[in-house]
Coordinates of N, CA and C in Angstrom, one line a residue:
X1 N 0.8 -1.2 0.0 CA -0.1 0.0 0.0 C 0.9 1.3 0.1
X2 N 2.0 1.2 0.8 CA 2.8 2.4 0.9 C 3.5 2.6 -0.3
X3 N 3.8 1.5 -1.0 CA 4.5 1.6 -2.5 C 3.6 2.3 -3.4
X4 N 2.4 2.0 -3.4 CA 1.4 2.5 -4.3 C 1.3 4.0 -4.1
X5 N 1.1 4.4 -2.8 CA 1.0 5.9 -2.5 C 2.3 6.6 -2.9
X6 N 3.4 6.0 -2.7 CA 4.7 6.6 -3.1 C 4.8 6.8 -4.6
X7 N 4.4 5.7 -5.3 CA 4.4 5.9 -6.8 C 3.5 7.0 -7.2
X8 N 2.2 7.1 -6.7 CA 1.3 8.1 -7.1 C 1.9 9.5 -6.9
X9 N 2.4 9.7 -5.6 CA 3.1 11.0 -5.2 C 4.2 11.3 -6.2
X10 N 5.0 10.4 -6.6 CA 6.2 10.7 -7.5 C 5.5 11.1 -8.9
X11 N 4.5 10.3 -9.3 CA 3.9 10.7 -10.8 C 3.3 12.0 -10.7
X12 N 2.6 12.4 -9.5 CA 2.1 13.7 -9.4 C 3.2 14.8 -9.4
X13 N 4.2 14.5 -8.9 CA 5.5 15.5 -8.9 C 6.0 15.6 -10.3
X14 N 6.1 14.5 -11.0 CA 6.7 14.5 -12.3 C 5.8 15.2 -13.4
X15 N 4.5 14.8 -13.4 CA 3.6 15.4 -14.2 C 2.9 16.6 -13.8
X16 N 3.1 17.2 -12.7 CA 2.4 18.4 -12.3 C 1.1 18.0 -11.8
X17 N 0.4 19.0 -11.1 CA -0.9 18.9 -10.6 C -1.9 19.0 -11.7
X18 N -3.0 18.3 -11.5 CA -4.2 18.3 -12.4 C -5.3 19.1 -11.8
X19 N -5.5 20.3 -12.4 CA -6.6 21.0 -11.9 C -7.9 21.0 -12.8
X20 N -7.8 20.2 -13.8 CA -8.9 20.1 -14.7 C -10.3 19.8 -14.1
X21 N -10.3 18.9 -13.0 CA -11.6 18.5 -12.4 C -11.9 19.5 -11.3
X22 N -11.2 20.4 -10.9 CA -11.5 21.4 -9.8 C -12.4 22.4 -10.4
X23 N -13.6 22.7 -9.6 CA -14.6 23.7 -9.9 C -13.9 25.1 -10.0
X24 N -14.7 25.9 -10.7 CA -14.2 27.4 -10.8 C -14.1 27.9 -9.4
X25 N -15.1 27.7 -8.6 CA -15.2 28.2 -7.3 C -14.0 27.8 -6.5
X26 N -13.6 26.6 -6.5 CA -12.4 26.0 -5.8 C -11.1 26.6 -6.4
X27 N -11.1 26.8 -7.6 CA -9.9 27.4 -8.3 C -9.7 28.8 -7.8
X28 N -10.8 29.5 -7.7 CA -10.7 30.8 -7.1 C -10.2 30.9 -5.6
X29 N -10.8 29.9 -4.9 CA -10.5 29.8 -3.5 C -9.0 29.5 -3.2
X30 N -8.4 28.8 -4.2 CA -7.0 28.4 -4.2 C -6.0 29.6 -4.4
X31 N -6.6 30.7 -5.0 CA -5.6 31.8 -5.3 C -4.9 32.2 -4.2
X32 N -3.5 32.4 -4.4 CA -2.6 32.9 -3.3 C -2.2 31.7 -2.4
X33 N -2.8 30.5 -2.5 CA -2.4 29.4 -1.6 C -1.7 28.2 -2.4
X34 N -1.8 28.3 -3.8 CA -1.3 27.2 -4.6 C 0.1 27.0 -4.3
X35 N 0.6 25.9 -4.2 CA 2.1 25.6 -4.0 C 2.9 26.1 -5.1
X36 N 4.0 26.6 -4.9 CA 5.0 27.1 -6.0 C 5.2 26.2 -7.1
X37 N 5.4 24.9 -6.6 CA 5.6 23.9 -7.6 C 4.4 23.6 -8.6
X38 N 3.2 23.9 -8.2 CA 2.0 23.7 -8.9 C 1.5 24.9 -9.6
X39 N 2.1 26.0 -9.3 CA 1.6 27.3 -9.8 C 1.5 27.3 -11.4
X40 N 2.4 26.9 -12.1 CA 2.4 26.9 -13.7 C 1.2 26.1 -14.1
X41 N 1.0 25.0 -13.5 CA -0.3 24.1 -14.0 C -1.5 24.9 -13.6
X42 N -1.6 25.4 -12.4 CA -2.8 26.3 -12.0 C -3.0 27.4 -12.9
X43 N -2.0 28.1 -13.4 CA -2.1 29.2 -14.3 C -2.5 28.7 -15.7
X44 N -2.0 27.6 -16.1 CA -2.4 27.0 -17.5 C -3.8 26.7 -17.5
X45 N -4.3 26.1 -16.3 CA -5.7 25.6 -16.3 C -6.6 27.0 -16.2
X46 N -6.1 28.0 -15.6 CA -7.0 29.2 -15.6 C -7.0 29.7 -16.9
X47 N -5.9 29.8 -17.7 CA -5.9 30.3 -19.0 C -7.0 29.6 -19.9
X48 N -7.0 28.3 -19.8 CA -8.0 27.4 -20.6 C -9.4 27.9 -20.2
X49 N -9.7 28.1 -19.0 CA -11.0 28.4 -18.5 C -11.2 29.9 -19.0
X50 N -10.4 30.7 -18.9 CA -10.7 32.2 -19.4 C -11.0 32.2 -20.8
X51 N -10.4 31.3 -21.6 CA -10.7 31.4 -23.0 C -12.1 30.8 -23.3
X52 N -12.8 30.1 -22.5 CA -14.1 29.5 -22.8 C -15.1 30.5 -22.1
X53 N -14.8 31.5 -21.4 CA -15.8 32.4 -20.8 C -16.2 33.6 -21.5
X54 N -17.5 33.9 -21.3 CA -18.0 35.1 -21.8 C -17.3 36.3 -21.1
X55 N -17.4 37.6 -21.8 CA -16.7 38.7 -21.1 C -17.1 39.0 -19.7
X56 N -18.5 39.0 -19.5 CA -19.0 39.3 -18.1 C -18.5 38.3 -17.1
X57 N -18.6 37.1 -17.5 CA -18.3 35.9 -16.7 C -16.8 36.0 -16.3
X58 N -16.0 36.2 -17.3 CA -14.5 36.3 -17.1 C -14.1 37.4 -16.2
X59 N -14.8 38.7 -16.3 CA -14.5 39.6 -15.4 C -14.9 39.4 -13.9
X60 N -16.1 38.8 -13.7 CA -16.5 38.3 -12.4 C -15.6 37.2 -11.8
X61 N -15.2 36.3 -12.7 CA -14.2 35.3 -12.1 C -12.9 35.8 -11.8
X62 N -12.4 36.7 -12.5 CA -11.1 37.4 -12.2 C -11.1 38.2 -11.0
X63 N -12.2 38.8 -10.7 CA -12.5 39.7 -9.6 C -12.5 38.7 -8.4
X64 N -13.3 37.6 -8.4 CA -13.4 36.6 -7.3 C -11.9 36.1 -7.1
X65 N -11.2 35.7 -8.1 CA -9.8 35.2 -7.9 C -9.0 36.2 -7.2
X66 N -9.0 37.5 -7.5 CA -8.2 38.6 -6.9 C -8.7 38.7 -5.5
X67 N -9.9 38.6 -5.2 CA -10.4 38.8 -3.8 C -9.9 37.7 -2.9
X68 N -10.0 36.4 -3.4 CA -9.5 35.2 -2.7 C -7.9 35.3 -2.4
X69 N -7.2 35.9 -3.5 CA -5.8 35.9 -3.4 C -5.4 36.9 -2.3
X70 N -6.1 38.1 -2.4 CA -5.9 39.1 -1.2 C -6.1 38.5 0.1
X71 N -7.2 37.8 0.3 CA -7.7 37.3 1.5 C -6.7 36.3 2.0
X72 N -6.2 35.3 1.1 CA -5.3 34.3 1.4 C -3.9 34.7 1.7
X73 N -3.5 35.8 1.2 CA -2.2 36.3 1.4 C -2.1 37.5 2.4
X74 N -3.1 38.0 3.0 CA -3.1 39.1 3.9 C -2.3 38.9 5.0
X75 N -2.1 37.7 5.6 CA -1.3 37.5 6.8 C 0.2 37.1 6.5
X76 N 0.5 37.1 5.1 CA 1.9 36.6 4.8 C 2.8 37.9 4.9
X77 N 3.9 37.6 5.4 CA 4.9 38.9 5.5 C 5.5 39.1 4.1
X78 N 6.0 40.3 3.9 CA 6.7 40.7 2.6 C 7.6 39.7 2.3
X79 N 8.5 39.3 3.2 CA 9.6 38.4 3.0 C 9.0 37.0 2.5
X80 N 7.9 36.6 3.0 CA 7.3 35.4 2.7 C 6.7 35.4 1.2
X81 N 6.1 36.5 0.9 CA 5.6 36.8 -0.5 C 6.8 36.8 -1.5
X82 N 7.9 37.5 -1.2 CA 9.0 37.5 -2.0 C 9.5 36.1 -2.3
X83 N 9.8 35.3 -1.1 CA 10.3 34.0 -1.3 C 9.3 33.1 -2.2
X84 N 8.0 33.3 -1.9 CA 7.1 32.5 -2.8 C 7.2 32.9 -4.2
X85 N 7.3 34.2 -4.5 CA 7.3 34.6 -5.9 C 8.6 34.1 -6.5
X86 N 9.7 34.1 -5.8 CA 11.0 33.5 -6.4 C 10.9 32.1 -6.6
X87 N 10.2 31.4 -5.8 CA 9.9 29.9 -6.0 C 9.1 29.7 -7.2
X88 N 8.1 30.5 -7.4 CA 7.2 30.3 -8.5 C 7.9 30.6 -9.8
X89 N 8.7 31.7 -9.7 CA 9.5 32.1 -10.9 C 10.4 30.9 -11.4
X90 N 11.1 30.3 -10.4 CA 11.9 29.2 -10.7 C 11.1 28.0 -11.4
X91 N 10.0 27.7 -10.8 CA 9.2 26.7 -11.4 C 8.6 27.0 -12.8
X92 N 8.2 28.2 -12.8 CA 7.6 28.6 -14.2 C 8.7 28.6 -15.2
X93 N 9.9 29.0 -14.7 CA 11.0 29.0 -15.7 C 11.4 27.5 -16.3
X94 N 11.3 26.5 -15.4 CA 11.5 25.2 -15.7 C 10.5 24.7 -16.7
X95 N 9.2 25.1 -16.5 CA 8.1 24.8 -17.3 C 8.3 25.4 -18.7
X96 N 8.6 26.7 -18.8 CA 8.9 27.4 -20.0 C 10.0 26.7 -20.9
X97 N 10.9 26.4 -20.2 CA 12.2 25.6 -20.9 C 11.7 24.2 -21.5
X98 N 10.8 23.7 -21.0 CA 10.2 22.4 -21.5 C 9.3 22.5 -22.6
X99 N 8.9 23.8 -23.0 CA 7.9 24.0 -24.0 C 8.5 24.7 -25.3
X100 N 7.8 24.5 -26.4 CA 8.2 25.2 -27.5 C 7.8 26.6 -27.5
X101 N 8.4 27.5 -28.3 CA 8.1 28.8 -28.2 C 6.6 29.1 -28.6
X102 N 6.2 28.4 -29.6 CA 4.7 28.6 -30.0 C 3.7 28.1 -28.8
X103 N 4.1 27.0 -28.2 CA 3.3 26.5 -27.1 C 3.3 27.6 -26.0
X104 N 4.4 28.1 -25.6 CA 4.7 28.9 -24.5 C 3.8 30.2 -24.8
X105 N 3.8 30.8 -26.0 CA 3.0 32.0 -26.3 C 1.6 31.7 -26.3
X106 N 1.2 30.5 -26.9 CA -0.2 30.2 -26.9 C -0.8 30.1 -25.6
X107 N -0.1 29.6 -24.6 CA -0.6 29.3 -23.3 C -0.5 30.6 -22.3
X108 N 0.3 31.5 -22.8 CA 0.5 32.8 -22.1 C 1.4 32.5 -20.9
X109 N 2.0 31.4 -20.9 CA 3.1 31.2 -19.8 C 4.3 32.0 -20.0
X110 N 4.6 32.4 -21.2 CA 5.8 33.2 -21.5 C 5.5 34.6 -20.9
X111 N 4.3 35.1 -21.1 CA 3.9 36.4 -20.5 C 4.0 36.4 -19.0
X112 N 3.6 35.2 -18.4 CA 3.8 35.2 -16.9 C 5.1 35.2 -16.5
X113 N 6.0 34.5 -17.3 CA 7.4 34.4 -16.8 C 8.0 35.7 -17.0
X114 N 7.7 36.4 -18.1 CA 8.3 37.8 -18.3 C 7.7 38.8 -17.1
X115 N 6.5 38.7 -16.8 CA 6.0 39.4 -15.6 C 6.7 39.2 -14.3
X116 N 7.0 37.9 -14.1 CA 7.6 37.6 -12.8 C 9.1 38.0 -12.8
X117 N 9.7 38.0 -13.9 CA 11.1 38.4 -13.9 C 11.3 39.9 -14.0
X118 N 10.4 40.6 -14.3 CA 10.6 42.1 -14.5 C 11.2 42.6 -13.1
X119 N 12.1 43.7 -13.2 CA 12.7 44.2 -12.1 C 11.7 44.9 -11.2
X120 N 10.9 45.7 -11.7 CA 9.9 46.4 -11.0 C 8.6 45.7 -11.0
X121 N 8.6 44.5 -10.5 CA 7.5 43.6 -10.4 C 6.2 44.4 -9.9
X122 N 5.4 44.8 -10.7 CA 4.2 45.6 -10.3 C 3.4 45.0 -9.1
X123 N 3.2 43.8 -9.1 CA 2.4 43.3 -8.0 C 3.2 43.3 -6.7
X124 N 4.5 43.1 -6.8 CA 5.3 43.2 -5.6 C 5.3 44.5 -5.0
X125 N 5.5 45.6 -5.9 CA 5.5 47.0 -5.5 C 4.1 47.3 -4.8
X126 N 3.1 46.8 -5.3 CA 1.7 47.1 -4.7 C 1.7 46.3 -3.3
X127 N 2.2 45.1 -3.2 CA 2.2 44.3 -2.0 C 3.0 45.0 -0.9
X128 N 4.2 45.6 -1.3 CA 5.0 46.3 -0.4 C 4.3 47.4 0.2
X129 N 3.7 48.3 -0.7 CA 2.9 49.5 -0.2 C 1.8 49.0 0.7
X130 N 1.2 48.0 0.4 CA 0.0 47.5 1.2 C 0.4 47.0 2.6
X131 N 1.6 46.3 2.6 CA 2.2 45.8 3.9 C 2.7 47.0 4.7
X132 N 3.2 47.9 4.1 CA 3.8 49.1 4.9 C 2.7 49.8 5.6
X133 N 1.5 50.0 4.8 CA 0.4 50.7 5.3 C -0.2 49.9 6.5
X134 N -0.3 48.5 6.3 CA -0.9 47.6 7.3 C 0.0 47.7 8.5
X135 N 1.2 47.6 8.5 CA 2.1 47.6 9.6 C 2.1 49.0 10.3
X136 N 2.1 50.0 9.6 CA 1.9 51.4 10.1 C 0.7 51.4 11.1
X137 N -0.5 50.9 10.6 CA -1.7 51.0 11.3 C -1.6 50.1 12.6
X138 N -0.8 49.1 12.5 CA -0.7 48.1 13.7 C 0.1 48.7 14.7
X139 N 1.1 49.6 14.4 CA 2.0 50.1 15.3 C 1.6 51.4 16.0
X140 N 0.4 51.8 15.5 CA -0.1 53.2 16.1 C -1.0 52.8 17.3

């Protein structure tokens, strides 16, 4: 029994996480909590779903994802956020290297990779400002 579980765990690690059977609601609830090693697969699954959605549905779904991400990361320190982003970048880079340029562009994983690599990572700058405001309020 233990051998079977070990083999399944190794297969999951080698082939990535399968988010295809996860509901949209649960995908949104995972935002900000997905393990760095699974983030590329999570992102790819979201992109597939985004393509199938109507404009209004897409807007509402992205808003929901953003809200859960904010909620799920609100207690993380800035250091933890930076470490997680660095780990996500490393894993996304590995995934990008395993794809053809066409596949990478089609799935928008190249866009994510460029975004994560940018020096003035917009999301990180926003998070820093938010954390500084939050900690100022706590110290008053």
